Amino acid sequence: ISDMRTAFSSSTARSSNSGTFFSRLLHRGNSRSSASVPAPVPAPVPKVQIVVGNTYRSMESGRANQRLHQWTVYVRGDNVAPGTNVVKSVQFSFDQSAVPNAPEMLVSSAPFEVSQVTAGPSTVSLLITLHDGRHMNLSHALHLSGSGASA
């Protein structure tokens, strides 16, 4: 009986020694891995295509030698599914020298477009907000010749 106890004690001792060895090994492994674990890589940001352009129509002003330009500036985004759009809203800001006293306009649903009449060329500043929270600041010089379309 004493041999069995010794054998049992000895195997327990081995096992506790093994346990100590493995716990030291794990402890070392954890300290190493915590120092060498790379930071998580952020998910790639999906690319979207945004089209900014304008349509144009020349108008008579009623004054001699003066032409007016009726234009519509628009923003279009990728359609992910029918009836959806990546664009959440567009804030349009106008060149005050071409469109005096024009307020900034926020359009929060499609179609994202604004129309104005001016006597000359103009630039429109745009703050585009996407549904995923990203923002884009763009500037669009109006095309007031030919068909007026641009992309």
Coordinates of N, CA and C in Angstrom, one line a residue:
I1 N 0.8 -1.2 0.0 CA 0.0 0.0 0.0 C 0.9 1.2 0.0
S2 N 1.9 1.2 0.7 CA 2.8 2.3 0.8 C 3.4 2.6 -0.6
D3 N 3.7 1.6 -1.4 CA 4.2 1.8 -2.8 C 3.2 2.5 -3.6
M4 N 2.0 2.2 -3.5 CA 0.9 2.8 -4.3 C 0.8 4.3 -3.9
R5 N 0.9 4.5 -2.6 CA 0.8 5.9 -2.2 C 2.0 6.7 -2.7
T6 N 3.1 6.1 -2.7 CA 4.2 6.8 -3.2 C 4.1 7.0 -4.7
A7 N 3.7 6.0 -5.4 CA 3.5 6.2 -6.8 C 2.4 7.2 -7.1
F8 N 1.4 7.2 -6.3 CA 0.3 8.2 -6.5 C 0.9 9.6 -6.2
S9 N 1.6 9.7 -5.1 CA 2.2 11.0 -4.7 C 3.2 11.5 -5.8
S10 N 3.9 10.6 -6.3 CA 4.9 10.9 -7.3 C 4.2 11.4 -8.6
S11 N 3.2 10.7 -9.0 CA 2.5 11.2 -10.2 C 1.8 12.5 -10.0
T12 N 1.3 12.7 -8.7 CA 0.7 14.0 -8.4 C 1.8 15.0 -8.5
A13 N 3.0 14.7 -7.9 CA 4.1 15.7 -7.9 C 4.5 16.0 -9.4
R14 N 4.5 14.9 -10.2 CA 4.9 15.2 -11.6 C 3.8 16.1 -12.2
S15 N 2.6 15.7 -11.9 CA 1.5 16.5 -12.6 C 1.5 17.9 -12.1
S16 N 1.8 18.1 -10.8 CA 1.8 19.5 -10.3 C 3.1 20.2 -10.9
N17 N 4.2 19.4 -11.0 CA 5.4 20.1 -11.6 C 5.0 20.4 -13.1
S18 N 4.4 19.4 -13.8 CA 4.0 19.7 -15.1 C 3.1 20.9 -15.2
G19 N 2.1 20.9 -14.3 CA 1.2 22.1 -14.2 C 1.9 23.4 -14.0
T20 N 2.9 23.3 -13.2 CA 3.7 24.5 -12.9 C 4.5 24.9 -14.2
F21 N 5.1 23.9 -14.8 CA 5.8 24.1 -16.1 C 4.9 24.7 -17.1
F22 N 3.7 24.1 -17.3 CA 2.8 24.6 -18.3 C 2.2 26.0 -17.9
S23 N 2.0 26.2 -16.7 CA 1.5 27.5 -16.3 C 2.6 28.6 -16.5
R24 N 3.8 28.2 -16.3 CA 4.9 29.1 -16.6 C 5.0 29.4 -18.1
L25 N 4.8 28.3 -18.8 CA 4.9 28.4 -20.3 C 3.8 29.3 -20.8
L26 N 2.6 29.0 -20.3 CA 1.4 29.8 -20.7 C 1.6 31.3 -20.3
H27 N 2.1 31.5 -19.1 CA 2.3 32.8 -18.6 C 3.3 33.6 -19.5
R28 N 4.4 32.9 -19.8 CA 5.4 33.5 -20.8 C 4.7 33.7 -22.1
G29 N 3.9 32.8 -22.6 CA 3.3 32.9 -23.9 C 2.3 34.1 -23.9
N30 N 1.6 34.3 -22.8 CA 0.7 35.4 -22.7 C 1.4 36.7 -22.7
S31 N 2.5 36.8 -21.9 CA 3.2 38.0 -21.8 C 3.8 38.4 -23.2
R32 N 4.3 37.4 -23.9 CA 4.8 37.6 -25.2 C 3.7 38.0 -26.2
S33 N 2.6 37.2 -26.2 CA 1.6 37.5 -27.2 C 0.9 38.8 -26.9
S34 N 0.8 39.3 -25.7 CA 0.1 40.6 -25.5 C 1.0 41.7 -26.0
A35 N 2.3 41.5 -25.9 CA 3.2 42.5 -26.4 C 3.3 42.5 -27.9
S36 N 3.1 41.3 -28.5 CA 3.4 41.2 -29.9 C 2.1 41.1 -30.8
V37 N 1.0 41.1 -30.1 CA -0.3 41.0 -30.9 C -0.5 42.4 -31.6
P38 N -0.6 42.3 -32.9 CA -0.8 43.5 -33.7 C -2.2 44.1 -33.4
A39 N -2.3 45.4 -33.6 CA -3.5 46.1 -33.4 C -4.5 45.6 -34.5
P40 N -5.8 45.6 -34.2 CA -6.7 45.1 -35.2 C -6.7 46.1 -36.4
V41 N -6.8 45.5 -37.6 CA -6.7 46.2 -38.8 C -8.2 46.7 -39.1
P42 N -8.4 48.0 -39.3 CA -9.7 48.5 -39.6 C -10.2 48.0 -40.9
A43 N -11.5 47.8 -40.9 CA -12.1 47.3 -42.2 C -11.9 48.3 -43.3
P44 N -11.7 47.9 -44.5 CA -11.5 48.9 -45.6 C -12.8 49.7 -45.8
V45 N -12.6 50.9 -46.1 CA -13.8 51.8 -46.3 C -14.2 51.6 -47.8
P46 N -15.5 51.3 -48.0 CA -15.9 51.0 -49.3 C -15.9 52.3 -50.2
K47 N -15.4 52.2 -51.4 CA -15.4 53.3 -52.3 C -16.8 53.5 -52.9
V48 N -17.1 54.8 -53.1 CA -18.4 55.1 -53.7 C -18.1 56.1 -54.8
Q49 N -19.0 56.1 -55.8 CA -18.8 57.0 -56.9 C -19.9 58.1 -56.7
I50 N -19.5 59.3 -56.6 CA -20.3 60.5 -56.5 C -20.2 61.3 -57.8
V51 N -21.3 61.7 -58.4 CA -21.3 62.5 -59.6 C -21.9 63.8 -59.3
V52 N -21.1 64.9 -59.6 CA -21.6 66.3 -59.4 C -21.6 66.9 -60.8
G53 N -22.7 67.5 -61.1 CA -22.8 68.2 -62.5 C -23.9 69.2 -62.5
N54 N -24.1 69.7 -63.7 CA -25.2 70.7 -63.8 C -25.8 70.7 -65.2
T55 N -27.1 71.1 -65.2 CA -27.7 71.3 -66.5 C -27.9 72.8 -66.7
Y56 N -28.1 73.2 -67.9 CA -28.1 74.6 -68.2 C -29.1 75.0 -69.3
R57 N -29.6 76.2 -69.2 CA -30.5 76.7 -70.2 C -30.3 78.2 -70.3
S58 N -30.1 78.7 -71.5 CA -29.9 80.2 -71.7 C -31.3 80.8 -71.7
M59 N -31.4 82.0 -71.1 CA -32.7 82.7 -71.1 C -32.4 84.2 -71.5
E60 N -33.4 84.8 -72.1 CA -33.4 86.2 -72.4 C -33.7 87.0 -71.1
S61 N -33.0 88.0 -70.9 CA -33.3 88.8 -69.6 C -34.2 89.9 -69.8
G62 N -34.5 90.3 -71.0 CA -35.3 91.5 -71.3 C -34.5 92.8 -71.4
R63 N -33.3 92.7 -71.0 CA -32.4 93.8 -71.1 C -31.5 93.6 -72.3
A64 N -31.1 94.7 -72.9 CA -30.2 94.6 -74.1 C -28.9 94.0 -73.7
N65 N -28.4 93.1 -74.5 CA -27.1 92.5 -74.4 C -26.9 91.8 -73.0
Q66 N -27.9 91.4 -72.4 CA -27.7 90.6 -71.1 C -28.4 89.3 -71.2
R67 N -27.7 88.3 -70.9 CA -28.2 86.9 -70.9 C -28.3 86.4 -69.5
L68 N -29.3 85.6 -69.2 CA -29.4 85.0 -67.9 C -29.2 83.5 -68.2
H69 N -28.8 82.8 -67.1 CA -28.5 81.4 -67.2 C -29.3 80.7 -66.1
Q70 N -30.2 79.8 -66.5 CA -30.9 79.0 -65.6 C -30.2 77.7 -65.5
W71 N -29.8 77.3 -64.3 CA -29.0 76.1 -64.2 C -29.5 75.3 -63.0
T72 N -29.3 74.0 -63.0 CA -29.5 73.1 -61.9 C -28.3 72.3 -61.6
V73 N -27.8 72.4 -60.4 CA -26.6 71.6 -60.0 C -27.1 70.4 -59.2
Y74 N -26.5 69.2 -59.5 CA -27.0 68.0 -58.9 C -25.9 67.2 -58.4
V75 N -26.2 66.3 -57.5 CA -25.3 65.3 -56.9 C -26.0 63.9 -57.0
R76 N -25.3 63.0 -57.5 CA -25.8 61.6 -57.6 C -24.8 60.7 -57.1
G77 N -25.3 59.7 -56.3 CA -24.4 58.7 -55.8 C -24.7 57.3 -56.3
D78 N -23.9 56.3 -56.0 CA -24.1 54.9 -56.3 C -25.5 54.5 -55.8
N79 N -26.3 53.9 -56.6 CA -27.5 53.2 -56.1 C -27.1 51.8 -55.7
V80 N -27.2 51.5 -54.4 CA -26.9 50.1 -54.0 C -28.0 49.2 -54.3
A81 N -29.2 49.6 -54.2 CA -30.4 48.8 -54.5 C -31.4 49.8 -55.1
P82 N -32.4 49.4 -55.9 CA -33.4 50.3 -56.4 C -34.0 51.1 -55.3
G83 N -34.1 52.4 -55.4 CA -34.7 53.3 -54.5 C -33.8 53.7 -53.3
T84 N -32.6 53.3 -53.3 CA -31.6 53.7 -52.3 C -30.5 54.5 -52.8
N85 N -29.8 55.2 -52.0 CA -28.7 56.1 -52.4 C -27.7 56.1 -51.3
V86 N -26.4 56.2 -51.6 CA -25.4 56.3 -50.5 C -25.4 57.7 -50.0
V87 N -25.9 58.7 -50.7 CA -25.9 60.1 -50.2 C -27.1 60.3 -49.2
K88 N -26.8 60.9 -48.1 CA -27.8 61.2 -47.1 C -28.3 62.6 -47.2
S89 N -27.4 63.6 -47.4 CA -27.8 65.0 -47.6 C -26.7 65.7 -48.3
V90 N -27.1 66.9 -48.9 CA -26.1 67.8 -49.6 C -26.5 69.2 -49.1
Q91 N -25.4 69.9 -48.7 CA -25.6 71.3 -48.4 C -25.0 72.1 -49.5
F92 N -25.7 73.0 -50.2 CA -25.3 73.8 -51.3 C -25.0 75.2 -50.8
S93 N -23.9 75.7 -51.1 CA -23.5 77.1 -50.8 C -23.1 77.8 -52.1
F94 N -23.6 79.0 -52.3 CA -23.5 79.7 -53.6 C -22.5 80.8 -53.5
D95 N -21.8 81.1 -54.6 CA -20.9 82.2 -54.7 C -21.7 83.5 -54.6
Q96 N -21.5 84.3 -53.6 CA -22.3 85.5 -53.3 C -22.2 86.5 -54.4
S97 N -21.1 86.5 -55.1 CA -21.0 87.5 -56.2 C -21.9 87.2 -57.4
A98 N -22.2 85.9 -57.6 CA -23.0 85.5 -58.7 C -24.5 85.3 -58.2
V99 N -24.7 84.9 -57.0 CA -26.1 84.7 -56.5 C -26.2 85.5 -55.2
P100 N -26.4 86.8 -55.3 CA -26.4 87.6 -54.0 C -27.5 87.2 -53.1
N101 N -27.2 87.2 -51.8 CA -28.1 86.9 -50.7 C -28.7 85.5 -50.8
A102 N -28.1 84.6 -51.6 CA -28.6 83.2 -51.7 C -28.3 82.5 -50.4
P103 N -29.3 81.9 -49.7 CA -29.0 81.2 -48.5 C -28.4 79.8 -48.8
E104 N -27.7 79.3 -47.8 CA -27.2 77.9 -48.0 C -28.5 77.0 -48.0
M105 N -28.4 76.0 -48.8 CA -29.6 75.1 -48.9 C -29.2 73.7 -48.6
L106 N -30.0 73.0 -47.7 CA -29.7 71.7 -47.3 C -30.8 70.8 -47.9
V107 N -30.4 69.8 -48.7 CA -31.3 68.9 -49.3 C -31.1 67.5 -48.7
S108 N -32.1 67.0 -48.1 CA -32.0 65.7 -47.3 C -32.6 64.5 -47.9
S109 N -33.1 64.7 -49.2 CA -33.6 63.5 -49.9 C -33.4 63.7 -51.4
A110 N -33.4 62.5 -52.1 CA -33.2 62.6 -53.5 C -34.4 63.2 -54.2
P111 N -34.3 63.9 -55.2 CA -33.1 64.2 -56.0 C -32.3 65.3 -55.2
F112 N -31.0 65.2 -55.2 CA -30.1 66.1 -54.5 C -29.7 67.2 -55.6
E113 N -30.6 68.2 -55.7 CA -30.3 69.2 -56.7 C -31.0 70.5 -56.3
V114 N -30.4 71.6 -56.9 CA -30.9 73.0 -56.6 C -30.8 73.7 -57.9
S115 N -31.8 74.6 -58.2 CA -31.8 75.4 -59.4 C -31.8 76.9 -59.0
Q116 N -31.1 77.6 -59.9 CA -31.0 79.1 -59.7 C -30.9 79.8 -61.1
V117 N -31.0 81.1 -61.1 CA -30.8 81.9 -62.3 C -29.8 82.9 -62.0
T118 N -28.7 83.0 -62.8 CA -27.7 83.9 -62.6 C -27.4 84.6 -63.9
A119 N -26.6 85.7 -63.8 CA -26.2 86.5 -65.0 C -24.9 86.0 -65.6
G120 N -24.1 85.3 -64.8 CA -22.8 84.8 -65.2 C -22.4 83.6 -64.5
P121 N -21.1 83.2 -64.8 CA -20.7 81.9 -64.2 C -20.6 82.0 -62.7
S122 N -20.6 80.8 -62.1 CA -20.6 80.7 -60.7 C -20.0 79.4 -60.2
T123 N -19.6 79.4 -59.0 CA -19.1 78.2 -58.4 C -20.0 77.8 -57.2
V124 N -20.3 76.6 -57.0 CA -21.2 76.1 -56.0 C -20.3 75.2 -55.1
S125 N -20.3 75.5 -53.8 CA -19.6 74.6 -52.8 C -20.6 73.6 -52.2
L126 N -20.2 72.4 -52.0 CA -21.0 71.3 -51.6 C -20.5 70.6 -50.4
L127 N -21.3 70.3 -49.4 CA -20.9 69.5 -48.3 C -21.8 68.3 -48.4
I128 N -21.3 67.1 -48.8 CA -22.0 65.9 -49.1 C -21.8 65.0 -47.9
T129 N -22.9 64.5 -47.3 CA -22.9 63.6 -46.2 C -23.5 62.3 -46.7
L130 N -22.7 61.2 -46.4 CA -23.1 59.9 -46.8 C -23.8 59.2 -45.7
H131 N -24.6 58.1 -46.0 CA -25.3 57.4 -44.9 C -24.3 56.7 -43.9
D132 N -23.1 56.5 -44.3 CA -22.2 55.8 -43.4 C -21.4 56.8 -42.5
G133 N -21.8 58.1 -42.6 CA -21.2 59.2 -41.7 C -20.1 59.9 -42.3
R134 N -19.6 59.5 -43.5 CA -18.5 60.2 -44.1 C -19.0 61.5 -44.7
H135 N -18.1 62.5 -44.8 CA -18.4 63.8 -45.4 C -17.4 64.1 -46.5
M136 N -17.9 64.8 -47.5 CA -17.0 65.3 -48.6 C -17.3 66.8 -48.9
N137 N -16.2 67.6 -48.9 CA -16.4 68.9 -49.3 C -15.9 69.1 -50.8
L138 N -16.8 69.5 -51.6 CA -16.4 69.7 -53.0 C -16.8 71.1 -53.5
S139 N -16.3 71.4 -54.6 CA -16.6 72.7 -55.3 C -16.9 72.4 -56.8
H140 N -17.9 73.0 -57.3 CA -18.3 72.7 -58.7 C -18.4 74.0 -59.4
A141 N -17.6 74.2 -60.5 CA -17.8 75.4 -61.4 C -18.8 75.1 -62.4
L142 N -19.9 75.9 -62.4 CA -21.0 75.7 -63.3 C -20.6 75.8 -64.8
H143 N -21.0 74.9 -65.6 CA -20.8 74.9 -67.1 C -22.0 75.6 -67.7
L144 N -21.8 76.8 -68.3 CA -22.8 77.6 -68.8 C -22.7 77.7 -70.3
S145 N -22.4 76.6 -71.0 CA -22.3 76.6 -72.4 C -22.6 75.2 -73.0
G146 N -22.9 75.1 -74.2 CA -23.3 73.8 -74.8 C -24.5 73.3 -74.1
S147 N -24.5 72.0 -73.8 CA -25.7 71.4 -73.1 C -25.7 71.7 -71.6
G148 N -24.5 72.1 -71.1 CA -24.4 72.4 -69.7 C -24.2 71.2 -68.8
A149 N -24.3 70.0 -69.4 CA -24.1 68.8 -68.6 C -22.6 68.5 -68.3
S150 N -22.4 68.0 -67.2 CA -21.0 67.7 -66.8 C -21.1 66.5 -65.8
A151 N -19.9 65.9 -65.6 CA -19.9 64.8 -64.7 C -18.6 64.7 -64.0

